[in-house]
Coordinates of N, CA and C in Angstrom, one line a residue:
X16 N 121.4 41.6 37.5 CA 121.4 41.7 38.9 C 121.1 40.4 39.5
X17 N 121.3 40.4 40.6 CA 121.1 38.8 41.4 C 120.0 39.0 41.8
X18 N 119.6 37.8 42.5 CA 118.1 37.7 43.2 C 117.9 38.6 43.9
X19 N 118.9 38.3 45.0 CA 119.1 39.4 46.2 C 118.5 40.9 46.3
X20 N 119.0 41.5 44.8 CA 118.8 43.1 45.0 C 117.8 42.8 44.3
X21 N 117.0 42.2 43.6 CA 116.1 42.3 42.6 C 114.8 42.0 43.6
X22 N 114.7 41.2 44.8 CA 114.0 41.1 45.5 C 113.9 42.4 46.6
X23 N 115.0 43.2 46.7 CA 115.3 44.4 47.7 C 114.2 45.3 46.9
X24 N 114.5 45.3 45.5 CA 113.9 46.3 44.6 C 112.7 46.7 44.6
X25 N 112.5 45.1 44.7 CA 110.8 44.8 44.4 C 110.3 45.4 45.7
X26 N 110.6 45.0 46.9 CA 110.3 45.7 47.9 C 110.4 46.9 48.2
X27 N 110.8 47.6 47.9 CA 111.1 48.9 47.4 C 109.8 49.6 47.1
X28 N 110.0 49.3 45.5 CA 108.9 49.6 44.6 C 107.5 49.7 45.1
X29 N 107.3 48.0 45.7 CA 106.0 48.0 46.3 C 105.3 48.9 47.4
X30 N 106.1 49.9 48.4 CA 106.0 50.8 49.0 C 105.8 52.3 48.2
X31 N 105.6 52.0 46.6 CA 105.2 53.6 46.3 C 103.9 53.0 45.3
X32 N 103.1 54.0 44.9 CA 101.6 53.6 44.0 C 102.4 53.6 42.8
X33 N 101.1 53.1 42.1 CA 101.6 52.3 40.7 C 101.7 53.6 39.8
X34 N 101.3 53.8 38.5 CA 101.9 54.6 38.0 C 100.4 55.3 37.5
X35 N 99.9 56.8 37.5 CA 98.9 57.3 37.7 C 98.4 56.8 36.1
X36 N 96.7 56.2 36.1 CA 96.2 55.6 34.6 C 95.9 57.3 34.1
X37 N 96.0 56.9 32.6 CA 96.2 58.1 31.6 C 94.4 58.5 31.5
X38 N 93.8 59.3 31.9 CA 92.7 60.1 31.3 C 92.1 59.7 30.2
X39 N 91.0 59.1 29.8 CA 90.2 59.3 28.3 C 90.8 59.8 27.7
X40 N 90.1 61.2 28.0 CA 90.6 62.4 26.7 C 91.8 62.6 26.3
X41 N 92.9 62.6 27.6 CA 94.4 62.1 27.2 C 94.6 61.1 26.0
X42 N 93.9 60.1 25.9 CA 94.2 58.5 25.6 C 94.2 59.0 24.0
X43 N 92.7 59.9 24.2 CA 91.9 60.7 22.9 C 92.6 61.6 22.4
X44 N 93.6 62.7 22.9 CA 94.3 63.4 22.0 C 95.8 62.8 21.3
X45 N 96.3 62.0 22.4 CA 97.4 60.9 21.8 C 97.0 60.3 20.6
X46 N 95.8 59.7 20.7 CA 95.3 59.0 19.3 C 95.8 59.7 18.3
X47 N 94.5 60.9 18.3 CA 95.1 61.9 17.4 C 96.2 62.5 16.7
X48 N 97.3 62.6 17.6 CA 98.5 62.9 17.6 C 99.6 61.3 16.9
X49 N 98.8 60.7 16.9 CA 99.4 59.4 16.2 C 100.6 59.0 17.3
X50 N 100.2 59.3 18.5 CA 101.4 59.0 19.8 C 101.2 57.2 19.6
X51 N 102.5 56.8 20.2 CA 103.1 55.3 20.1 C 103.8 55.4 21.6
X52 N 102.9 54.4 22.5 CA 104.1 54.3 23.7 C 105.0 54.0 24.0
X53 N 105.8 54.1 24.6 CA 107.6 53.9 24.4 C 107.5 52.5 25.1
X54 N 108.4 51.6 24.3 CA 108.6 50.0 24.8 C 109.2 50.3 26.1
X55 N 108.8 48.9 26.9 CA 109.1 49.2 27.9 C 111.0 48.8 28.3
X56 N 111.9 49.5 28.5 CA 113.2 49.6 28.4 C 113.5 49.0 29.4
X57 N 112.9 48.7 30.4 CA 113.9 47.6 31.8 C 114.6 48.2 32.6
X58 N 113.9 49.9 32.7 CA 114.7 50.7 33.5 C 114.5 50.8 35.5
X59 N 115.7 50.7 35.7 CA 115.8 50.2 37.0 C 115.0 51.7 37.4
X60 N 116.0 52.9 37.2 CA 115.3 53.8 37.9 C 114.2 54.7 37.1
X61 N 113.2 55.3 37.3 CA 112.2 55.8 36.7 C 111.7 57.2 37.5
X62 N 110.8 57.9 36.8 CA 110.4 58.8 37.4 C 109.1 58.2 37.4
X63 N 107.9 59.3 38.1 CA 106.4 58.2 38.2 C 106.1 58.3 37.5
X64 N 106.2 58.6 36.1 CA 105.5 58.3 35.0 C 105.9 57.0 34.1
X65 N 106.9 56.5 34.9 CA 107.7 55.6 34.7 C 108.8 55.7 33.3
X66 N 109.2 56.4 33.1 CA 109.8 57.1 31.8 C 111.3 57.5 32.7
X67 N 112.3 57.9 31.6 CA 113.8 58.0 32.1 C 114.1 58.9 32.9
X68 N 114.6 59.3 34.2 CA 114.7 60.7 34.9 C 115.9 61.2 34.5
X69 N 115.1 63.1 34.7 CA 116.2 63.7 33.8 C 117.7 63.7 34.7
X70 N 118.4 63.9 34.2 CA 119.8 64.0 35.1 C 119.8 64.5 36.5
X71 N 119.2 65.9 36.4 CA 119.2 66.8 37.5 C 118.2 66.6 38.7
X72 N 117.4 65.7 38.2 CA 116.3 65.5 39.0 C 116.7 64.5 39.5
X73 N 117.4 63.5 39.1 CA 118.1 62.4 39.4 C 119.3 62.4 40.7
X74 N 120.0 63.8 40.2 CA 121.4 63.7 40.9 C 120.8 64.6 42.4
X75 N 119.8 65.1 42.1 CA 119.6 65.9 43.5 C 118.6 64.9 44.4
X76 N 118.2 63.6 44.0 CA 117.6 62.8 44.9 C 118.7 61.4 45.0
X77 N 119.7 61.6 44.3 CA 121.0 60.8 44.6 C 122.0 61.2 46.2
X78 N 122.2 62.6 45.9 CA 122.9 63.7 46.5 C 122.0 62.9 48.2
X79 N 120.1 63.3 48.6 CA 119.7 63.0 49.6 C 119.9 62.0 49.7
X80 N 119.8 61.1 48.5 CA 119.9 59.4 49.3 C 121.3 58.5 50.2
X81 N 122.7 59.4 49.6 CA 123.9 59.3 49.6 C 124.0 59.8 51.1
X82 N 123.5 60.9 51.0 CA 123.3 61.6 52.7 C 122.9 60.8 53.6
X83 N 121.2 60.4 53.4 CA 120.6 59.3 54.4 C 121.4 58.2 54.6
X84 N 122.1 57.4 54.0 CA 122.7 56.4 53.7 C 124.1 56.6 54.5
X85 N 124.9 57.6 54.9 CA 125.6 57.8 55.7 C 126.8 57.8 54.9
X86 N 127.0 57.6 53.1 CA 127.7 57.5 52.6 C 128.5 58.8 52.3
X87 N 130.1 58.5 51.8 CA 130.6 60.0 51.7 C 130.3 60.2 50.6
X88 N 129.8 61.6 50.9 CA 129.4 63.2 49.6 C 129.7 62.6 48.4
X89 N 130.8 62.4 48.1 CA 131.6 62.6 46.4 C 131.0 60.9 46.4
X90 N 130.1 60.1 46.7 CA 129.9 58.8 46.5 C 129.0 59.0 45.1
X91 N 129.5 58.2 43.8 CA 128.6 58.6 42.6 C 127.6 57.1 42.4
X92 N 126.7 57.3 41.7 CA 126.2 56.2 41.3 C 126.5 55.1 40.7
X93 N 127.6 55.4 40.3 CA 128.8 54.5 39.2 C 129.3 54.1 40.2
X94 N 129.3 54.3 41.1 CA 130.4 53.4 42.2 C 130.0 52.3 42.7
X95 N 128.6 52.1 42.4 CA 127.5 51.2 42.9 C 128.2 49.7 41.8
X96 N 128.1 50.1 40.5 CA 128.9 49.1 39.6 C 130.3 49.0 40.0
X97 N 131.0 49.5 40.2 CA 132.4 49.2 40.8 C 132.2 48.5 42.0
X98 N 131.5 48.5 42.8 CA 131.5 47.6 44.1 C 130.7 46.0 43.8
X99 N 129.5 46.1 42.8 CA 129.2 44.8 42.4 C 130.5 44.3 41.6
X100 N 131.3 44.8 40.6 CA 131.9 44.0 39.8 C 133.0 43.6 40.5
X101 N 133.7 44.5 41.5 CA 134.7 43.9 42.2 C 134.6 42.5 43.1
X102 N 133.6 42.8 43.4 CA 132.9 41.8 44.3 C 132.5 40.5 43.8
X103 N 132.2 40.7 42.8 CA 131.7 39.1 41.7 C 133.2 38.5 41.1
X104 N 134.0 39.5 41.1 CA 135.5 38.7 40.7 C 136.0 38.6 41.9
X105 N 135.6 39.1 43.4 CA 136.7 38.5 44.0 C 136.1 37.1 45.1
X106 N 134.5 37.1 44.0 CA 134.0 36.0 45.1 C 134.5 34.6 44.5
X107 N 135.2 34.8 43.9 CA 135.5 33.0 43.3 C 134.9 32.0 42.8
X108 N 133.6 32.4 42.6 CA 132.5 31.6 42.0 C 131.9 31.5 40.3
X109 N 133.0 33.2 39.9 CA 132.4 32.9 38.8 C 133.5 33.2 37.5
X110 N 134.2 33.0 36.7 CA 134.8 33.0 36.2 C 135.2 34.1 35.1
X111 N 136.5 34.4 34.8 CA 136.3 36.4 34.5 C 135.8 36.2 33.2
X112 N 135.8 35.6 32.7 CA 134.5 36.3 31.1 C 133.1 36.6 31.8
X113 N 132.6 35.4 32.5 CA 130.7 35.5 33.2 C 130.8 37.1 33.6
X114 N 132.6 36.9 34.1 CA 132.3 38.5 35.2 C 132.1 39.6 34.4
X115 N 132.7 39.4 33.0 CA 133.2 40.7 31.9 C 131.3 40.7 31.4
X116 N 130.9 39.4 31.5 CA 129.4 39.7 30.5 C 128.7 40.2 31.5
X117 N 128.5 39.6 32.7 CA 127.6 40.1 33.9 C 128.1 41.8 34.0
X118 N 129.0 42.1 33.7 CA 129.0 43.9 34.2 C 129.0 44.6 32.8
X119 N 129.1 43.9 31.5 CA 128.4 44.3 30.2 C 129.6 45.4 29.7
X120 N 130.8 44.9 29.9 CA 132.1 45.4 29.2 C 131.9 44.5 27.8
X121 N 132.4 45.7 26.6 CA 132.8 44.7 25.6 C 134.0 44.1 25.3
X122 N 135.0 44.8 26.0 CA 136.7 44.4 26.0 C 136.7 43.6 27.7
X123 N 137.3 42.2 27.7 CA 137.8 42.1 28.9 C 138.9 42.5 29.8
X124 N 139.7 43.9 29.1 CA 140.5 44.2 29.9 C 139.9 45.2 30.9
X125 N 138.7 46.0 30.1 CA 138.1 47.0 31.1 C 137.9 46.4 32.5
X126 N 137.0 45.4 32.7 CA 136.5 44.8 33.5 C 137.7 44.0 34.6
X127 N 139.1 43.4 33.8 CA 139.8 42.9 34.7 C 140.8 43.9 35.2
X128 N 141.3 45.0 34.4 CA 142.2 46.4 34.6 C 141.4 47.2 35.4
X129 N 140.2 46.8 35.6 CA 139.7 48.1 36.3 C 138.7 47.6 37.4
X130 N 138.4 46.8 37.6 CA 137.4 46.2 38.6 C 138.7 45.0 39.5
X131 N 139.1 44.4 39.0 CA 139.6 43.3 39.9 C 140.8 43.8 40.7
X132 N 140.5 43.2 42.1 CA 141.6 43.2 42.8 C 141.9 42.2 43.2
X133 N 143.4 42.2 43.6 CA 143.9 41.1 44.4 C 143.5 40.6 46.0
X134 N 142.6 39.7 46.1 CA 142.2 39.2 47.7 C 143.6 39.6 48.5
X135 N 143.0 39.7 50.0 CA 144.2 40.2 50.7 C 144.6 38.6 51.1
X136 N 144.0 37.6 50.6 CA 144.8 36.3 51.2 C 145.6 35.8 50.2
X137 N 145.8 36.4 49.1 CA 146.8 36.5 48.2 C 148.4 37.0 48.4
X138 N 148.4 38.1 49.6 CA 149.3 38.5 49.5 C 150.3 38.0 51.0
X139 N 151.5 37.9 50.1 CA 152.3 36.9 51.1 C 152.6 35.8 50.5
X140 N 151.2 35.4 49.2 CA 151.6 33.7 49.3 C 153.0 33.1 48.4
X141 N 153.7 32.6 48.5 CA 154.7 31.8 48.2 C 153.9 30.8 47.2
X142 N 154.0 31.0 45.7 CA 154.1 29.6 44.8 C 155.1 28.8 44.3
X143 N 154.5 27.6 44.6 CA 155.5 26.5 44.8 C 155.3 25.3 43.5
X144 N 154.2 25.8 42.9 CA 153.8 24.3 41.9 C 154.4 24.5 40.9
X145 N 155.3 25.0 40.5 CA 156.2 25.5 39.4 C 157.8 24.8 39.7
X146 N 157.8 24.9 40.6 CA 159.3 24.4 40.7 C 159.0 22.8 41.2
X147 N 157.9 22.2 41.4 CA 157.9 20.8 41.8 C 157.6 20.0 40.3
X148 N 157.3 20.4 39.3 CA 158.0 20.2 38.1 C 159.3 19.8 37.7
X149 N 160.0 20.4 38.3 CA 161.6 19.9 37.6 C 162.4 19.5 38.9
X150 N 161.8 18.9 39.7 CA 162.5 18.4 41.1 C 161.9 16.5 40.8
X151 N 163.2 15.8 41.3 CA 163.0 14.2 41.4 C 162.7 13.5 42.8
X152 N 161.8 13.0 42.9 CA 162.3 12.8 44.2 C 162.5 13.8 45.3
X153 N 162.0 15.1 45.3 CA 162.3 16.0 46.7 C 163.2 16.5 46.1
X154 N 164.7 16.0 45.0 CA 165.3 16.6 44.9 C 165.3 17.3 43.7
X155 N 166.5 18.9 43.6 CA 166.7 19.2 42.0 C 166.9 18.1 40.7
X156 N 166.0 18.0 39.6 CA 166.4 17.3 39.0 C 167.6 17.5 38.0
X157 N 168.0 16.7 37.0 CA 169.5 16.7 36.6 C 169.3 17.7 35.4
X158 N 169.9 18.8 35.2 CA 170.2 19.9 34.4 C 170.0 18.8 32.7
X159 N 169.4 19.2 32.0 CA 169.6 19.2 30.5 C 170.7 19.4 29.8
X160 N 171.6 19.0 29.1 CA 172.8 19.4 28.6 C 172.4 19.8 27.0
X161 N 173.1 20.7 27.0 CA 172.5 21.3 25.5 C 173.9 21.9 24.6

């Protein structure tokens, strides 16, 4: 992710409490239980326990957020990666492998077959540096005899 959203995030985040501390006796029967806490995974979204959220609990506070947001109904969360990766290939700055690693395809055709479009100031243009190769002088140059 870029600065940008990672700073949005943070901001975010900082507007809910941290994550509720585990009880003694909790701490005390985990021992017991030979519990090991889960590494920490780098997961953007979480529930408060900070652990993976389940699907359903996920898709029904997707569903309100999609609403609030003024976005259309069928908008999925996946779409959120289709509009960054489009966007990073059509901003010109970074070149399509960075783009294939930055969106974490392992084939580059996924990433350029399926994310990249053609800028609309592409369309219309006339290429010309191809044929000023075999011109002399402004003019056609002299055919190869073979």
């Amino acid at each position: 992710m870029d600065r940008f959203l990672i700073e949005r995030l943070a901001e975010h985040v900082a507007g809910f409490s941290q994550l509720a501390p585990v009880r003694p006796r909790t701490v005390q029967k985990r021992k017991a239980r030979g519990y090991v806490p889960p590494p920490n995974e780098g997961l953007v979204v979480t529930n408060r326990l900070g652990r993976p959220v389940q699907r359903g609990e996920f898709n029904s506070k997707w569903r309100a957020a999609v609403k609030l947001a003024g976005l259309p109904e069928r908008t999925r969360f996946h779409d959120f990666k289709h509009f960054y990766t489009s966007r990073l290939g059509a901003s010109g700055h970074h070149d399509p492998k960075t783009v294939q690693a930055l969106s974490q395809h392992a084939e580059f055709s996924e990433t350029w077959d399926t994310y990249a479009h053609p800028p609309v100031a592409v369309e219309g243009v006339k290429v010309t540096a191809f044929s000023g190769l075999f011109t002399v002088g402004g003019g056609p140059a002299a055919r190869v005899a073979g």
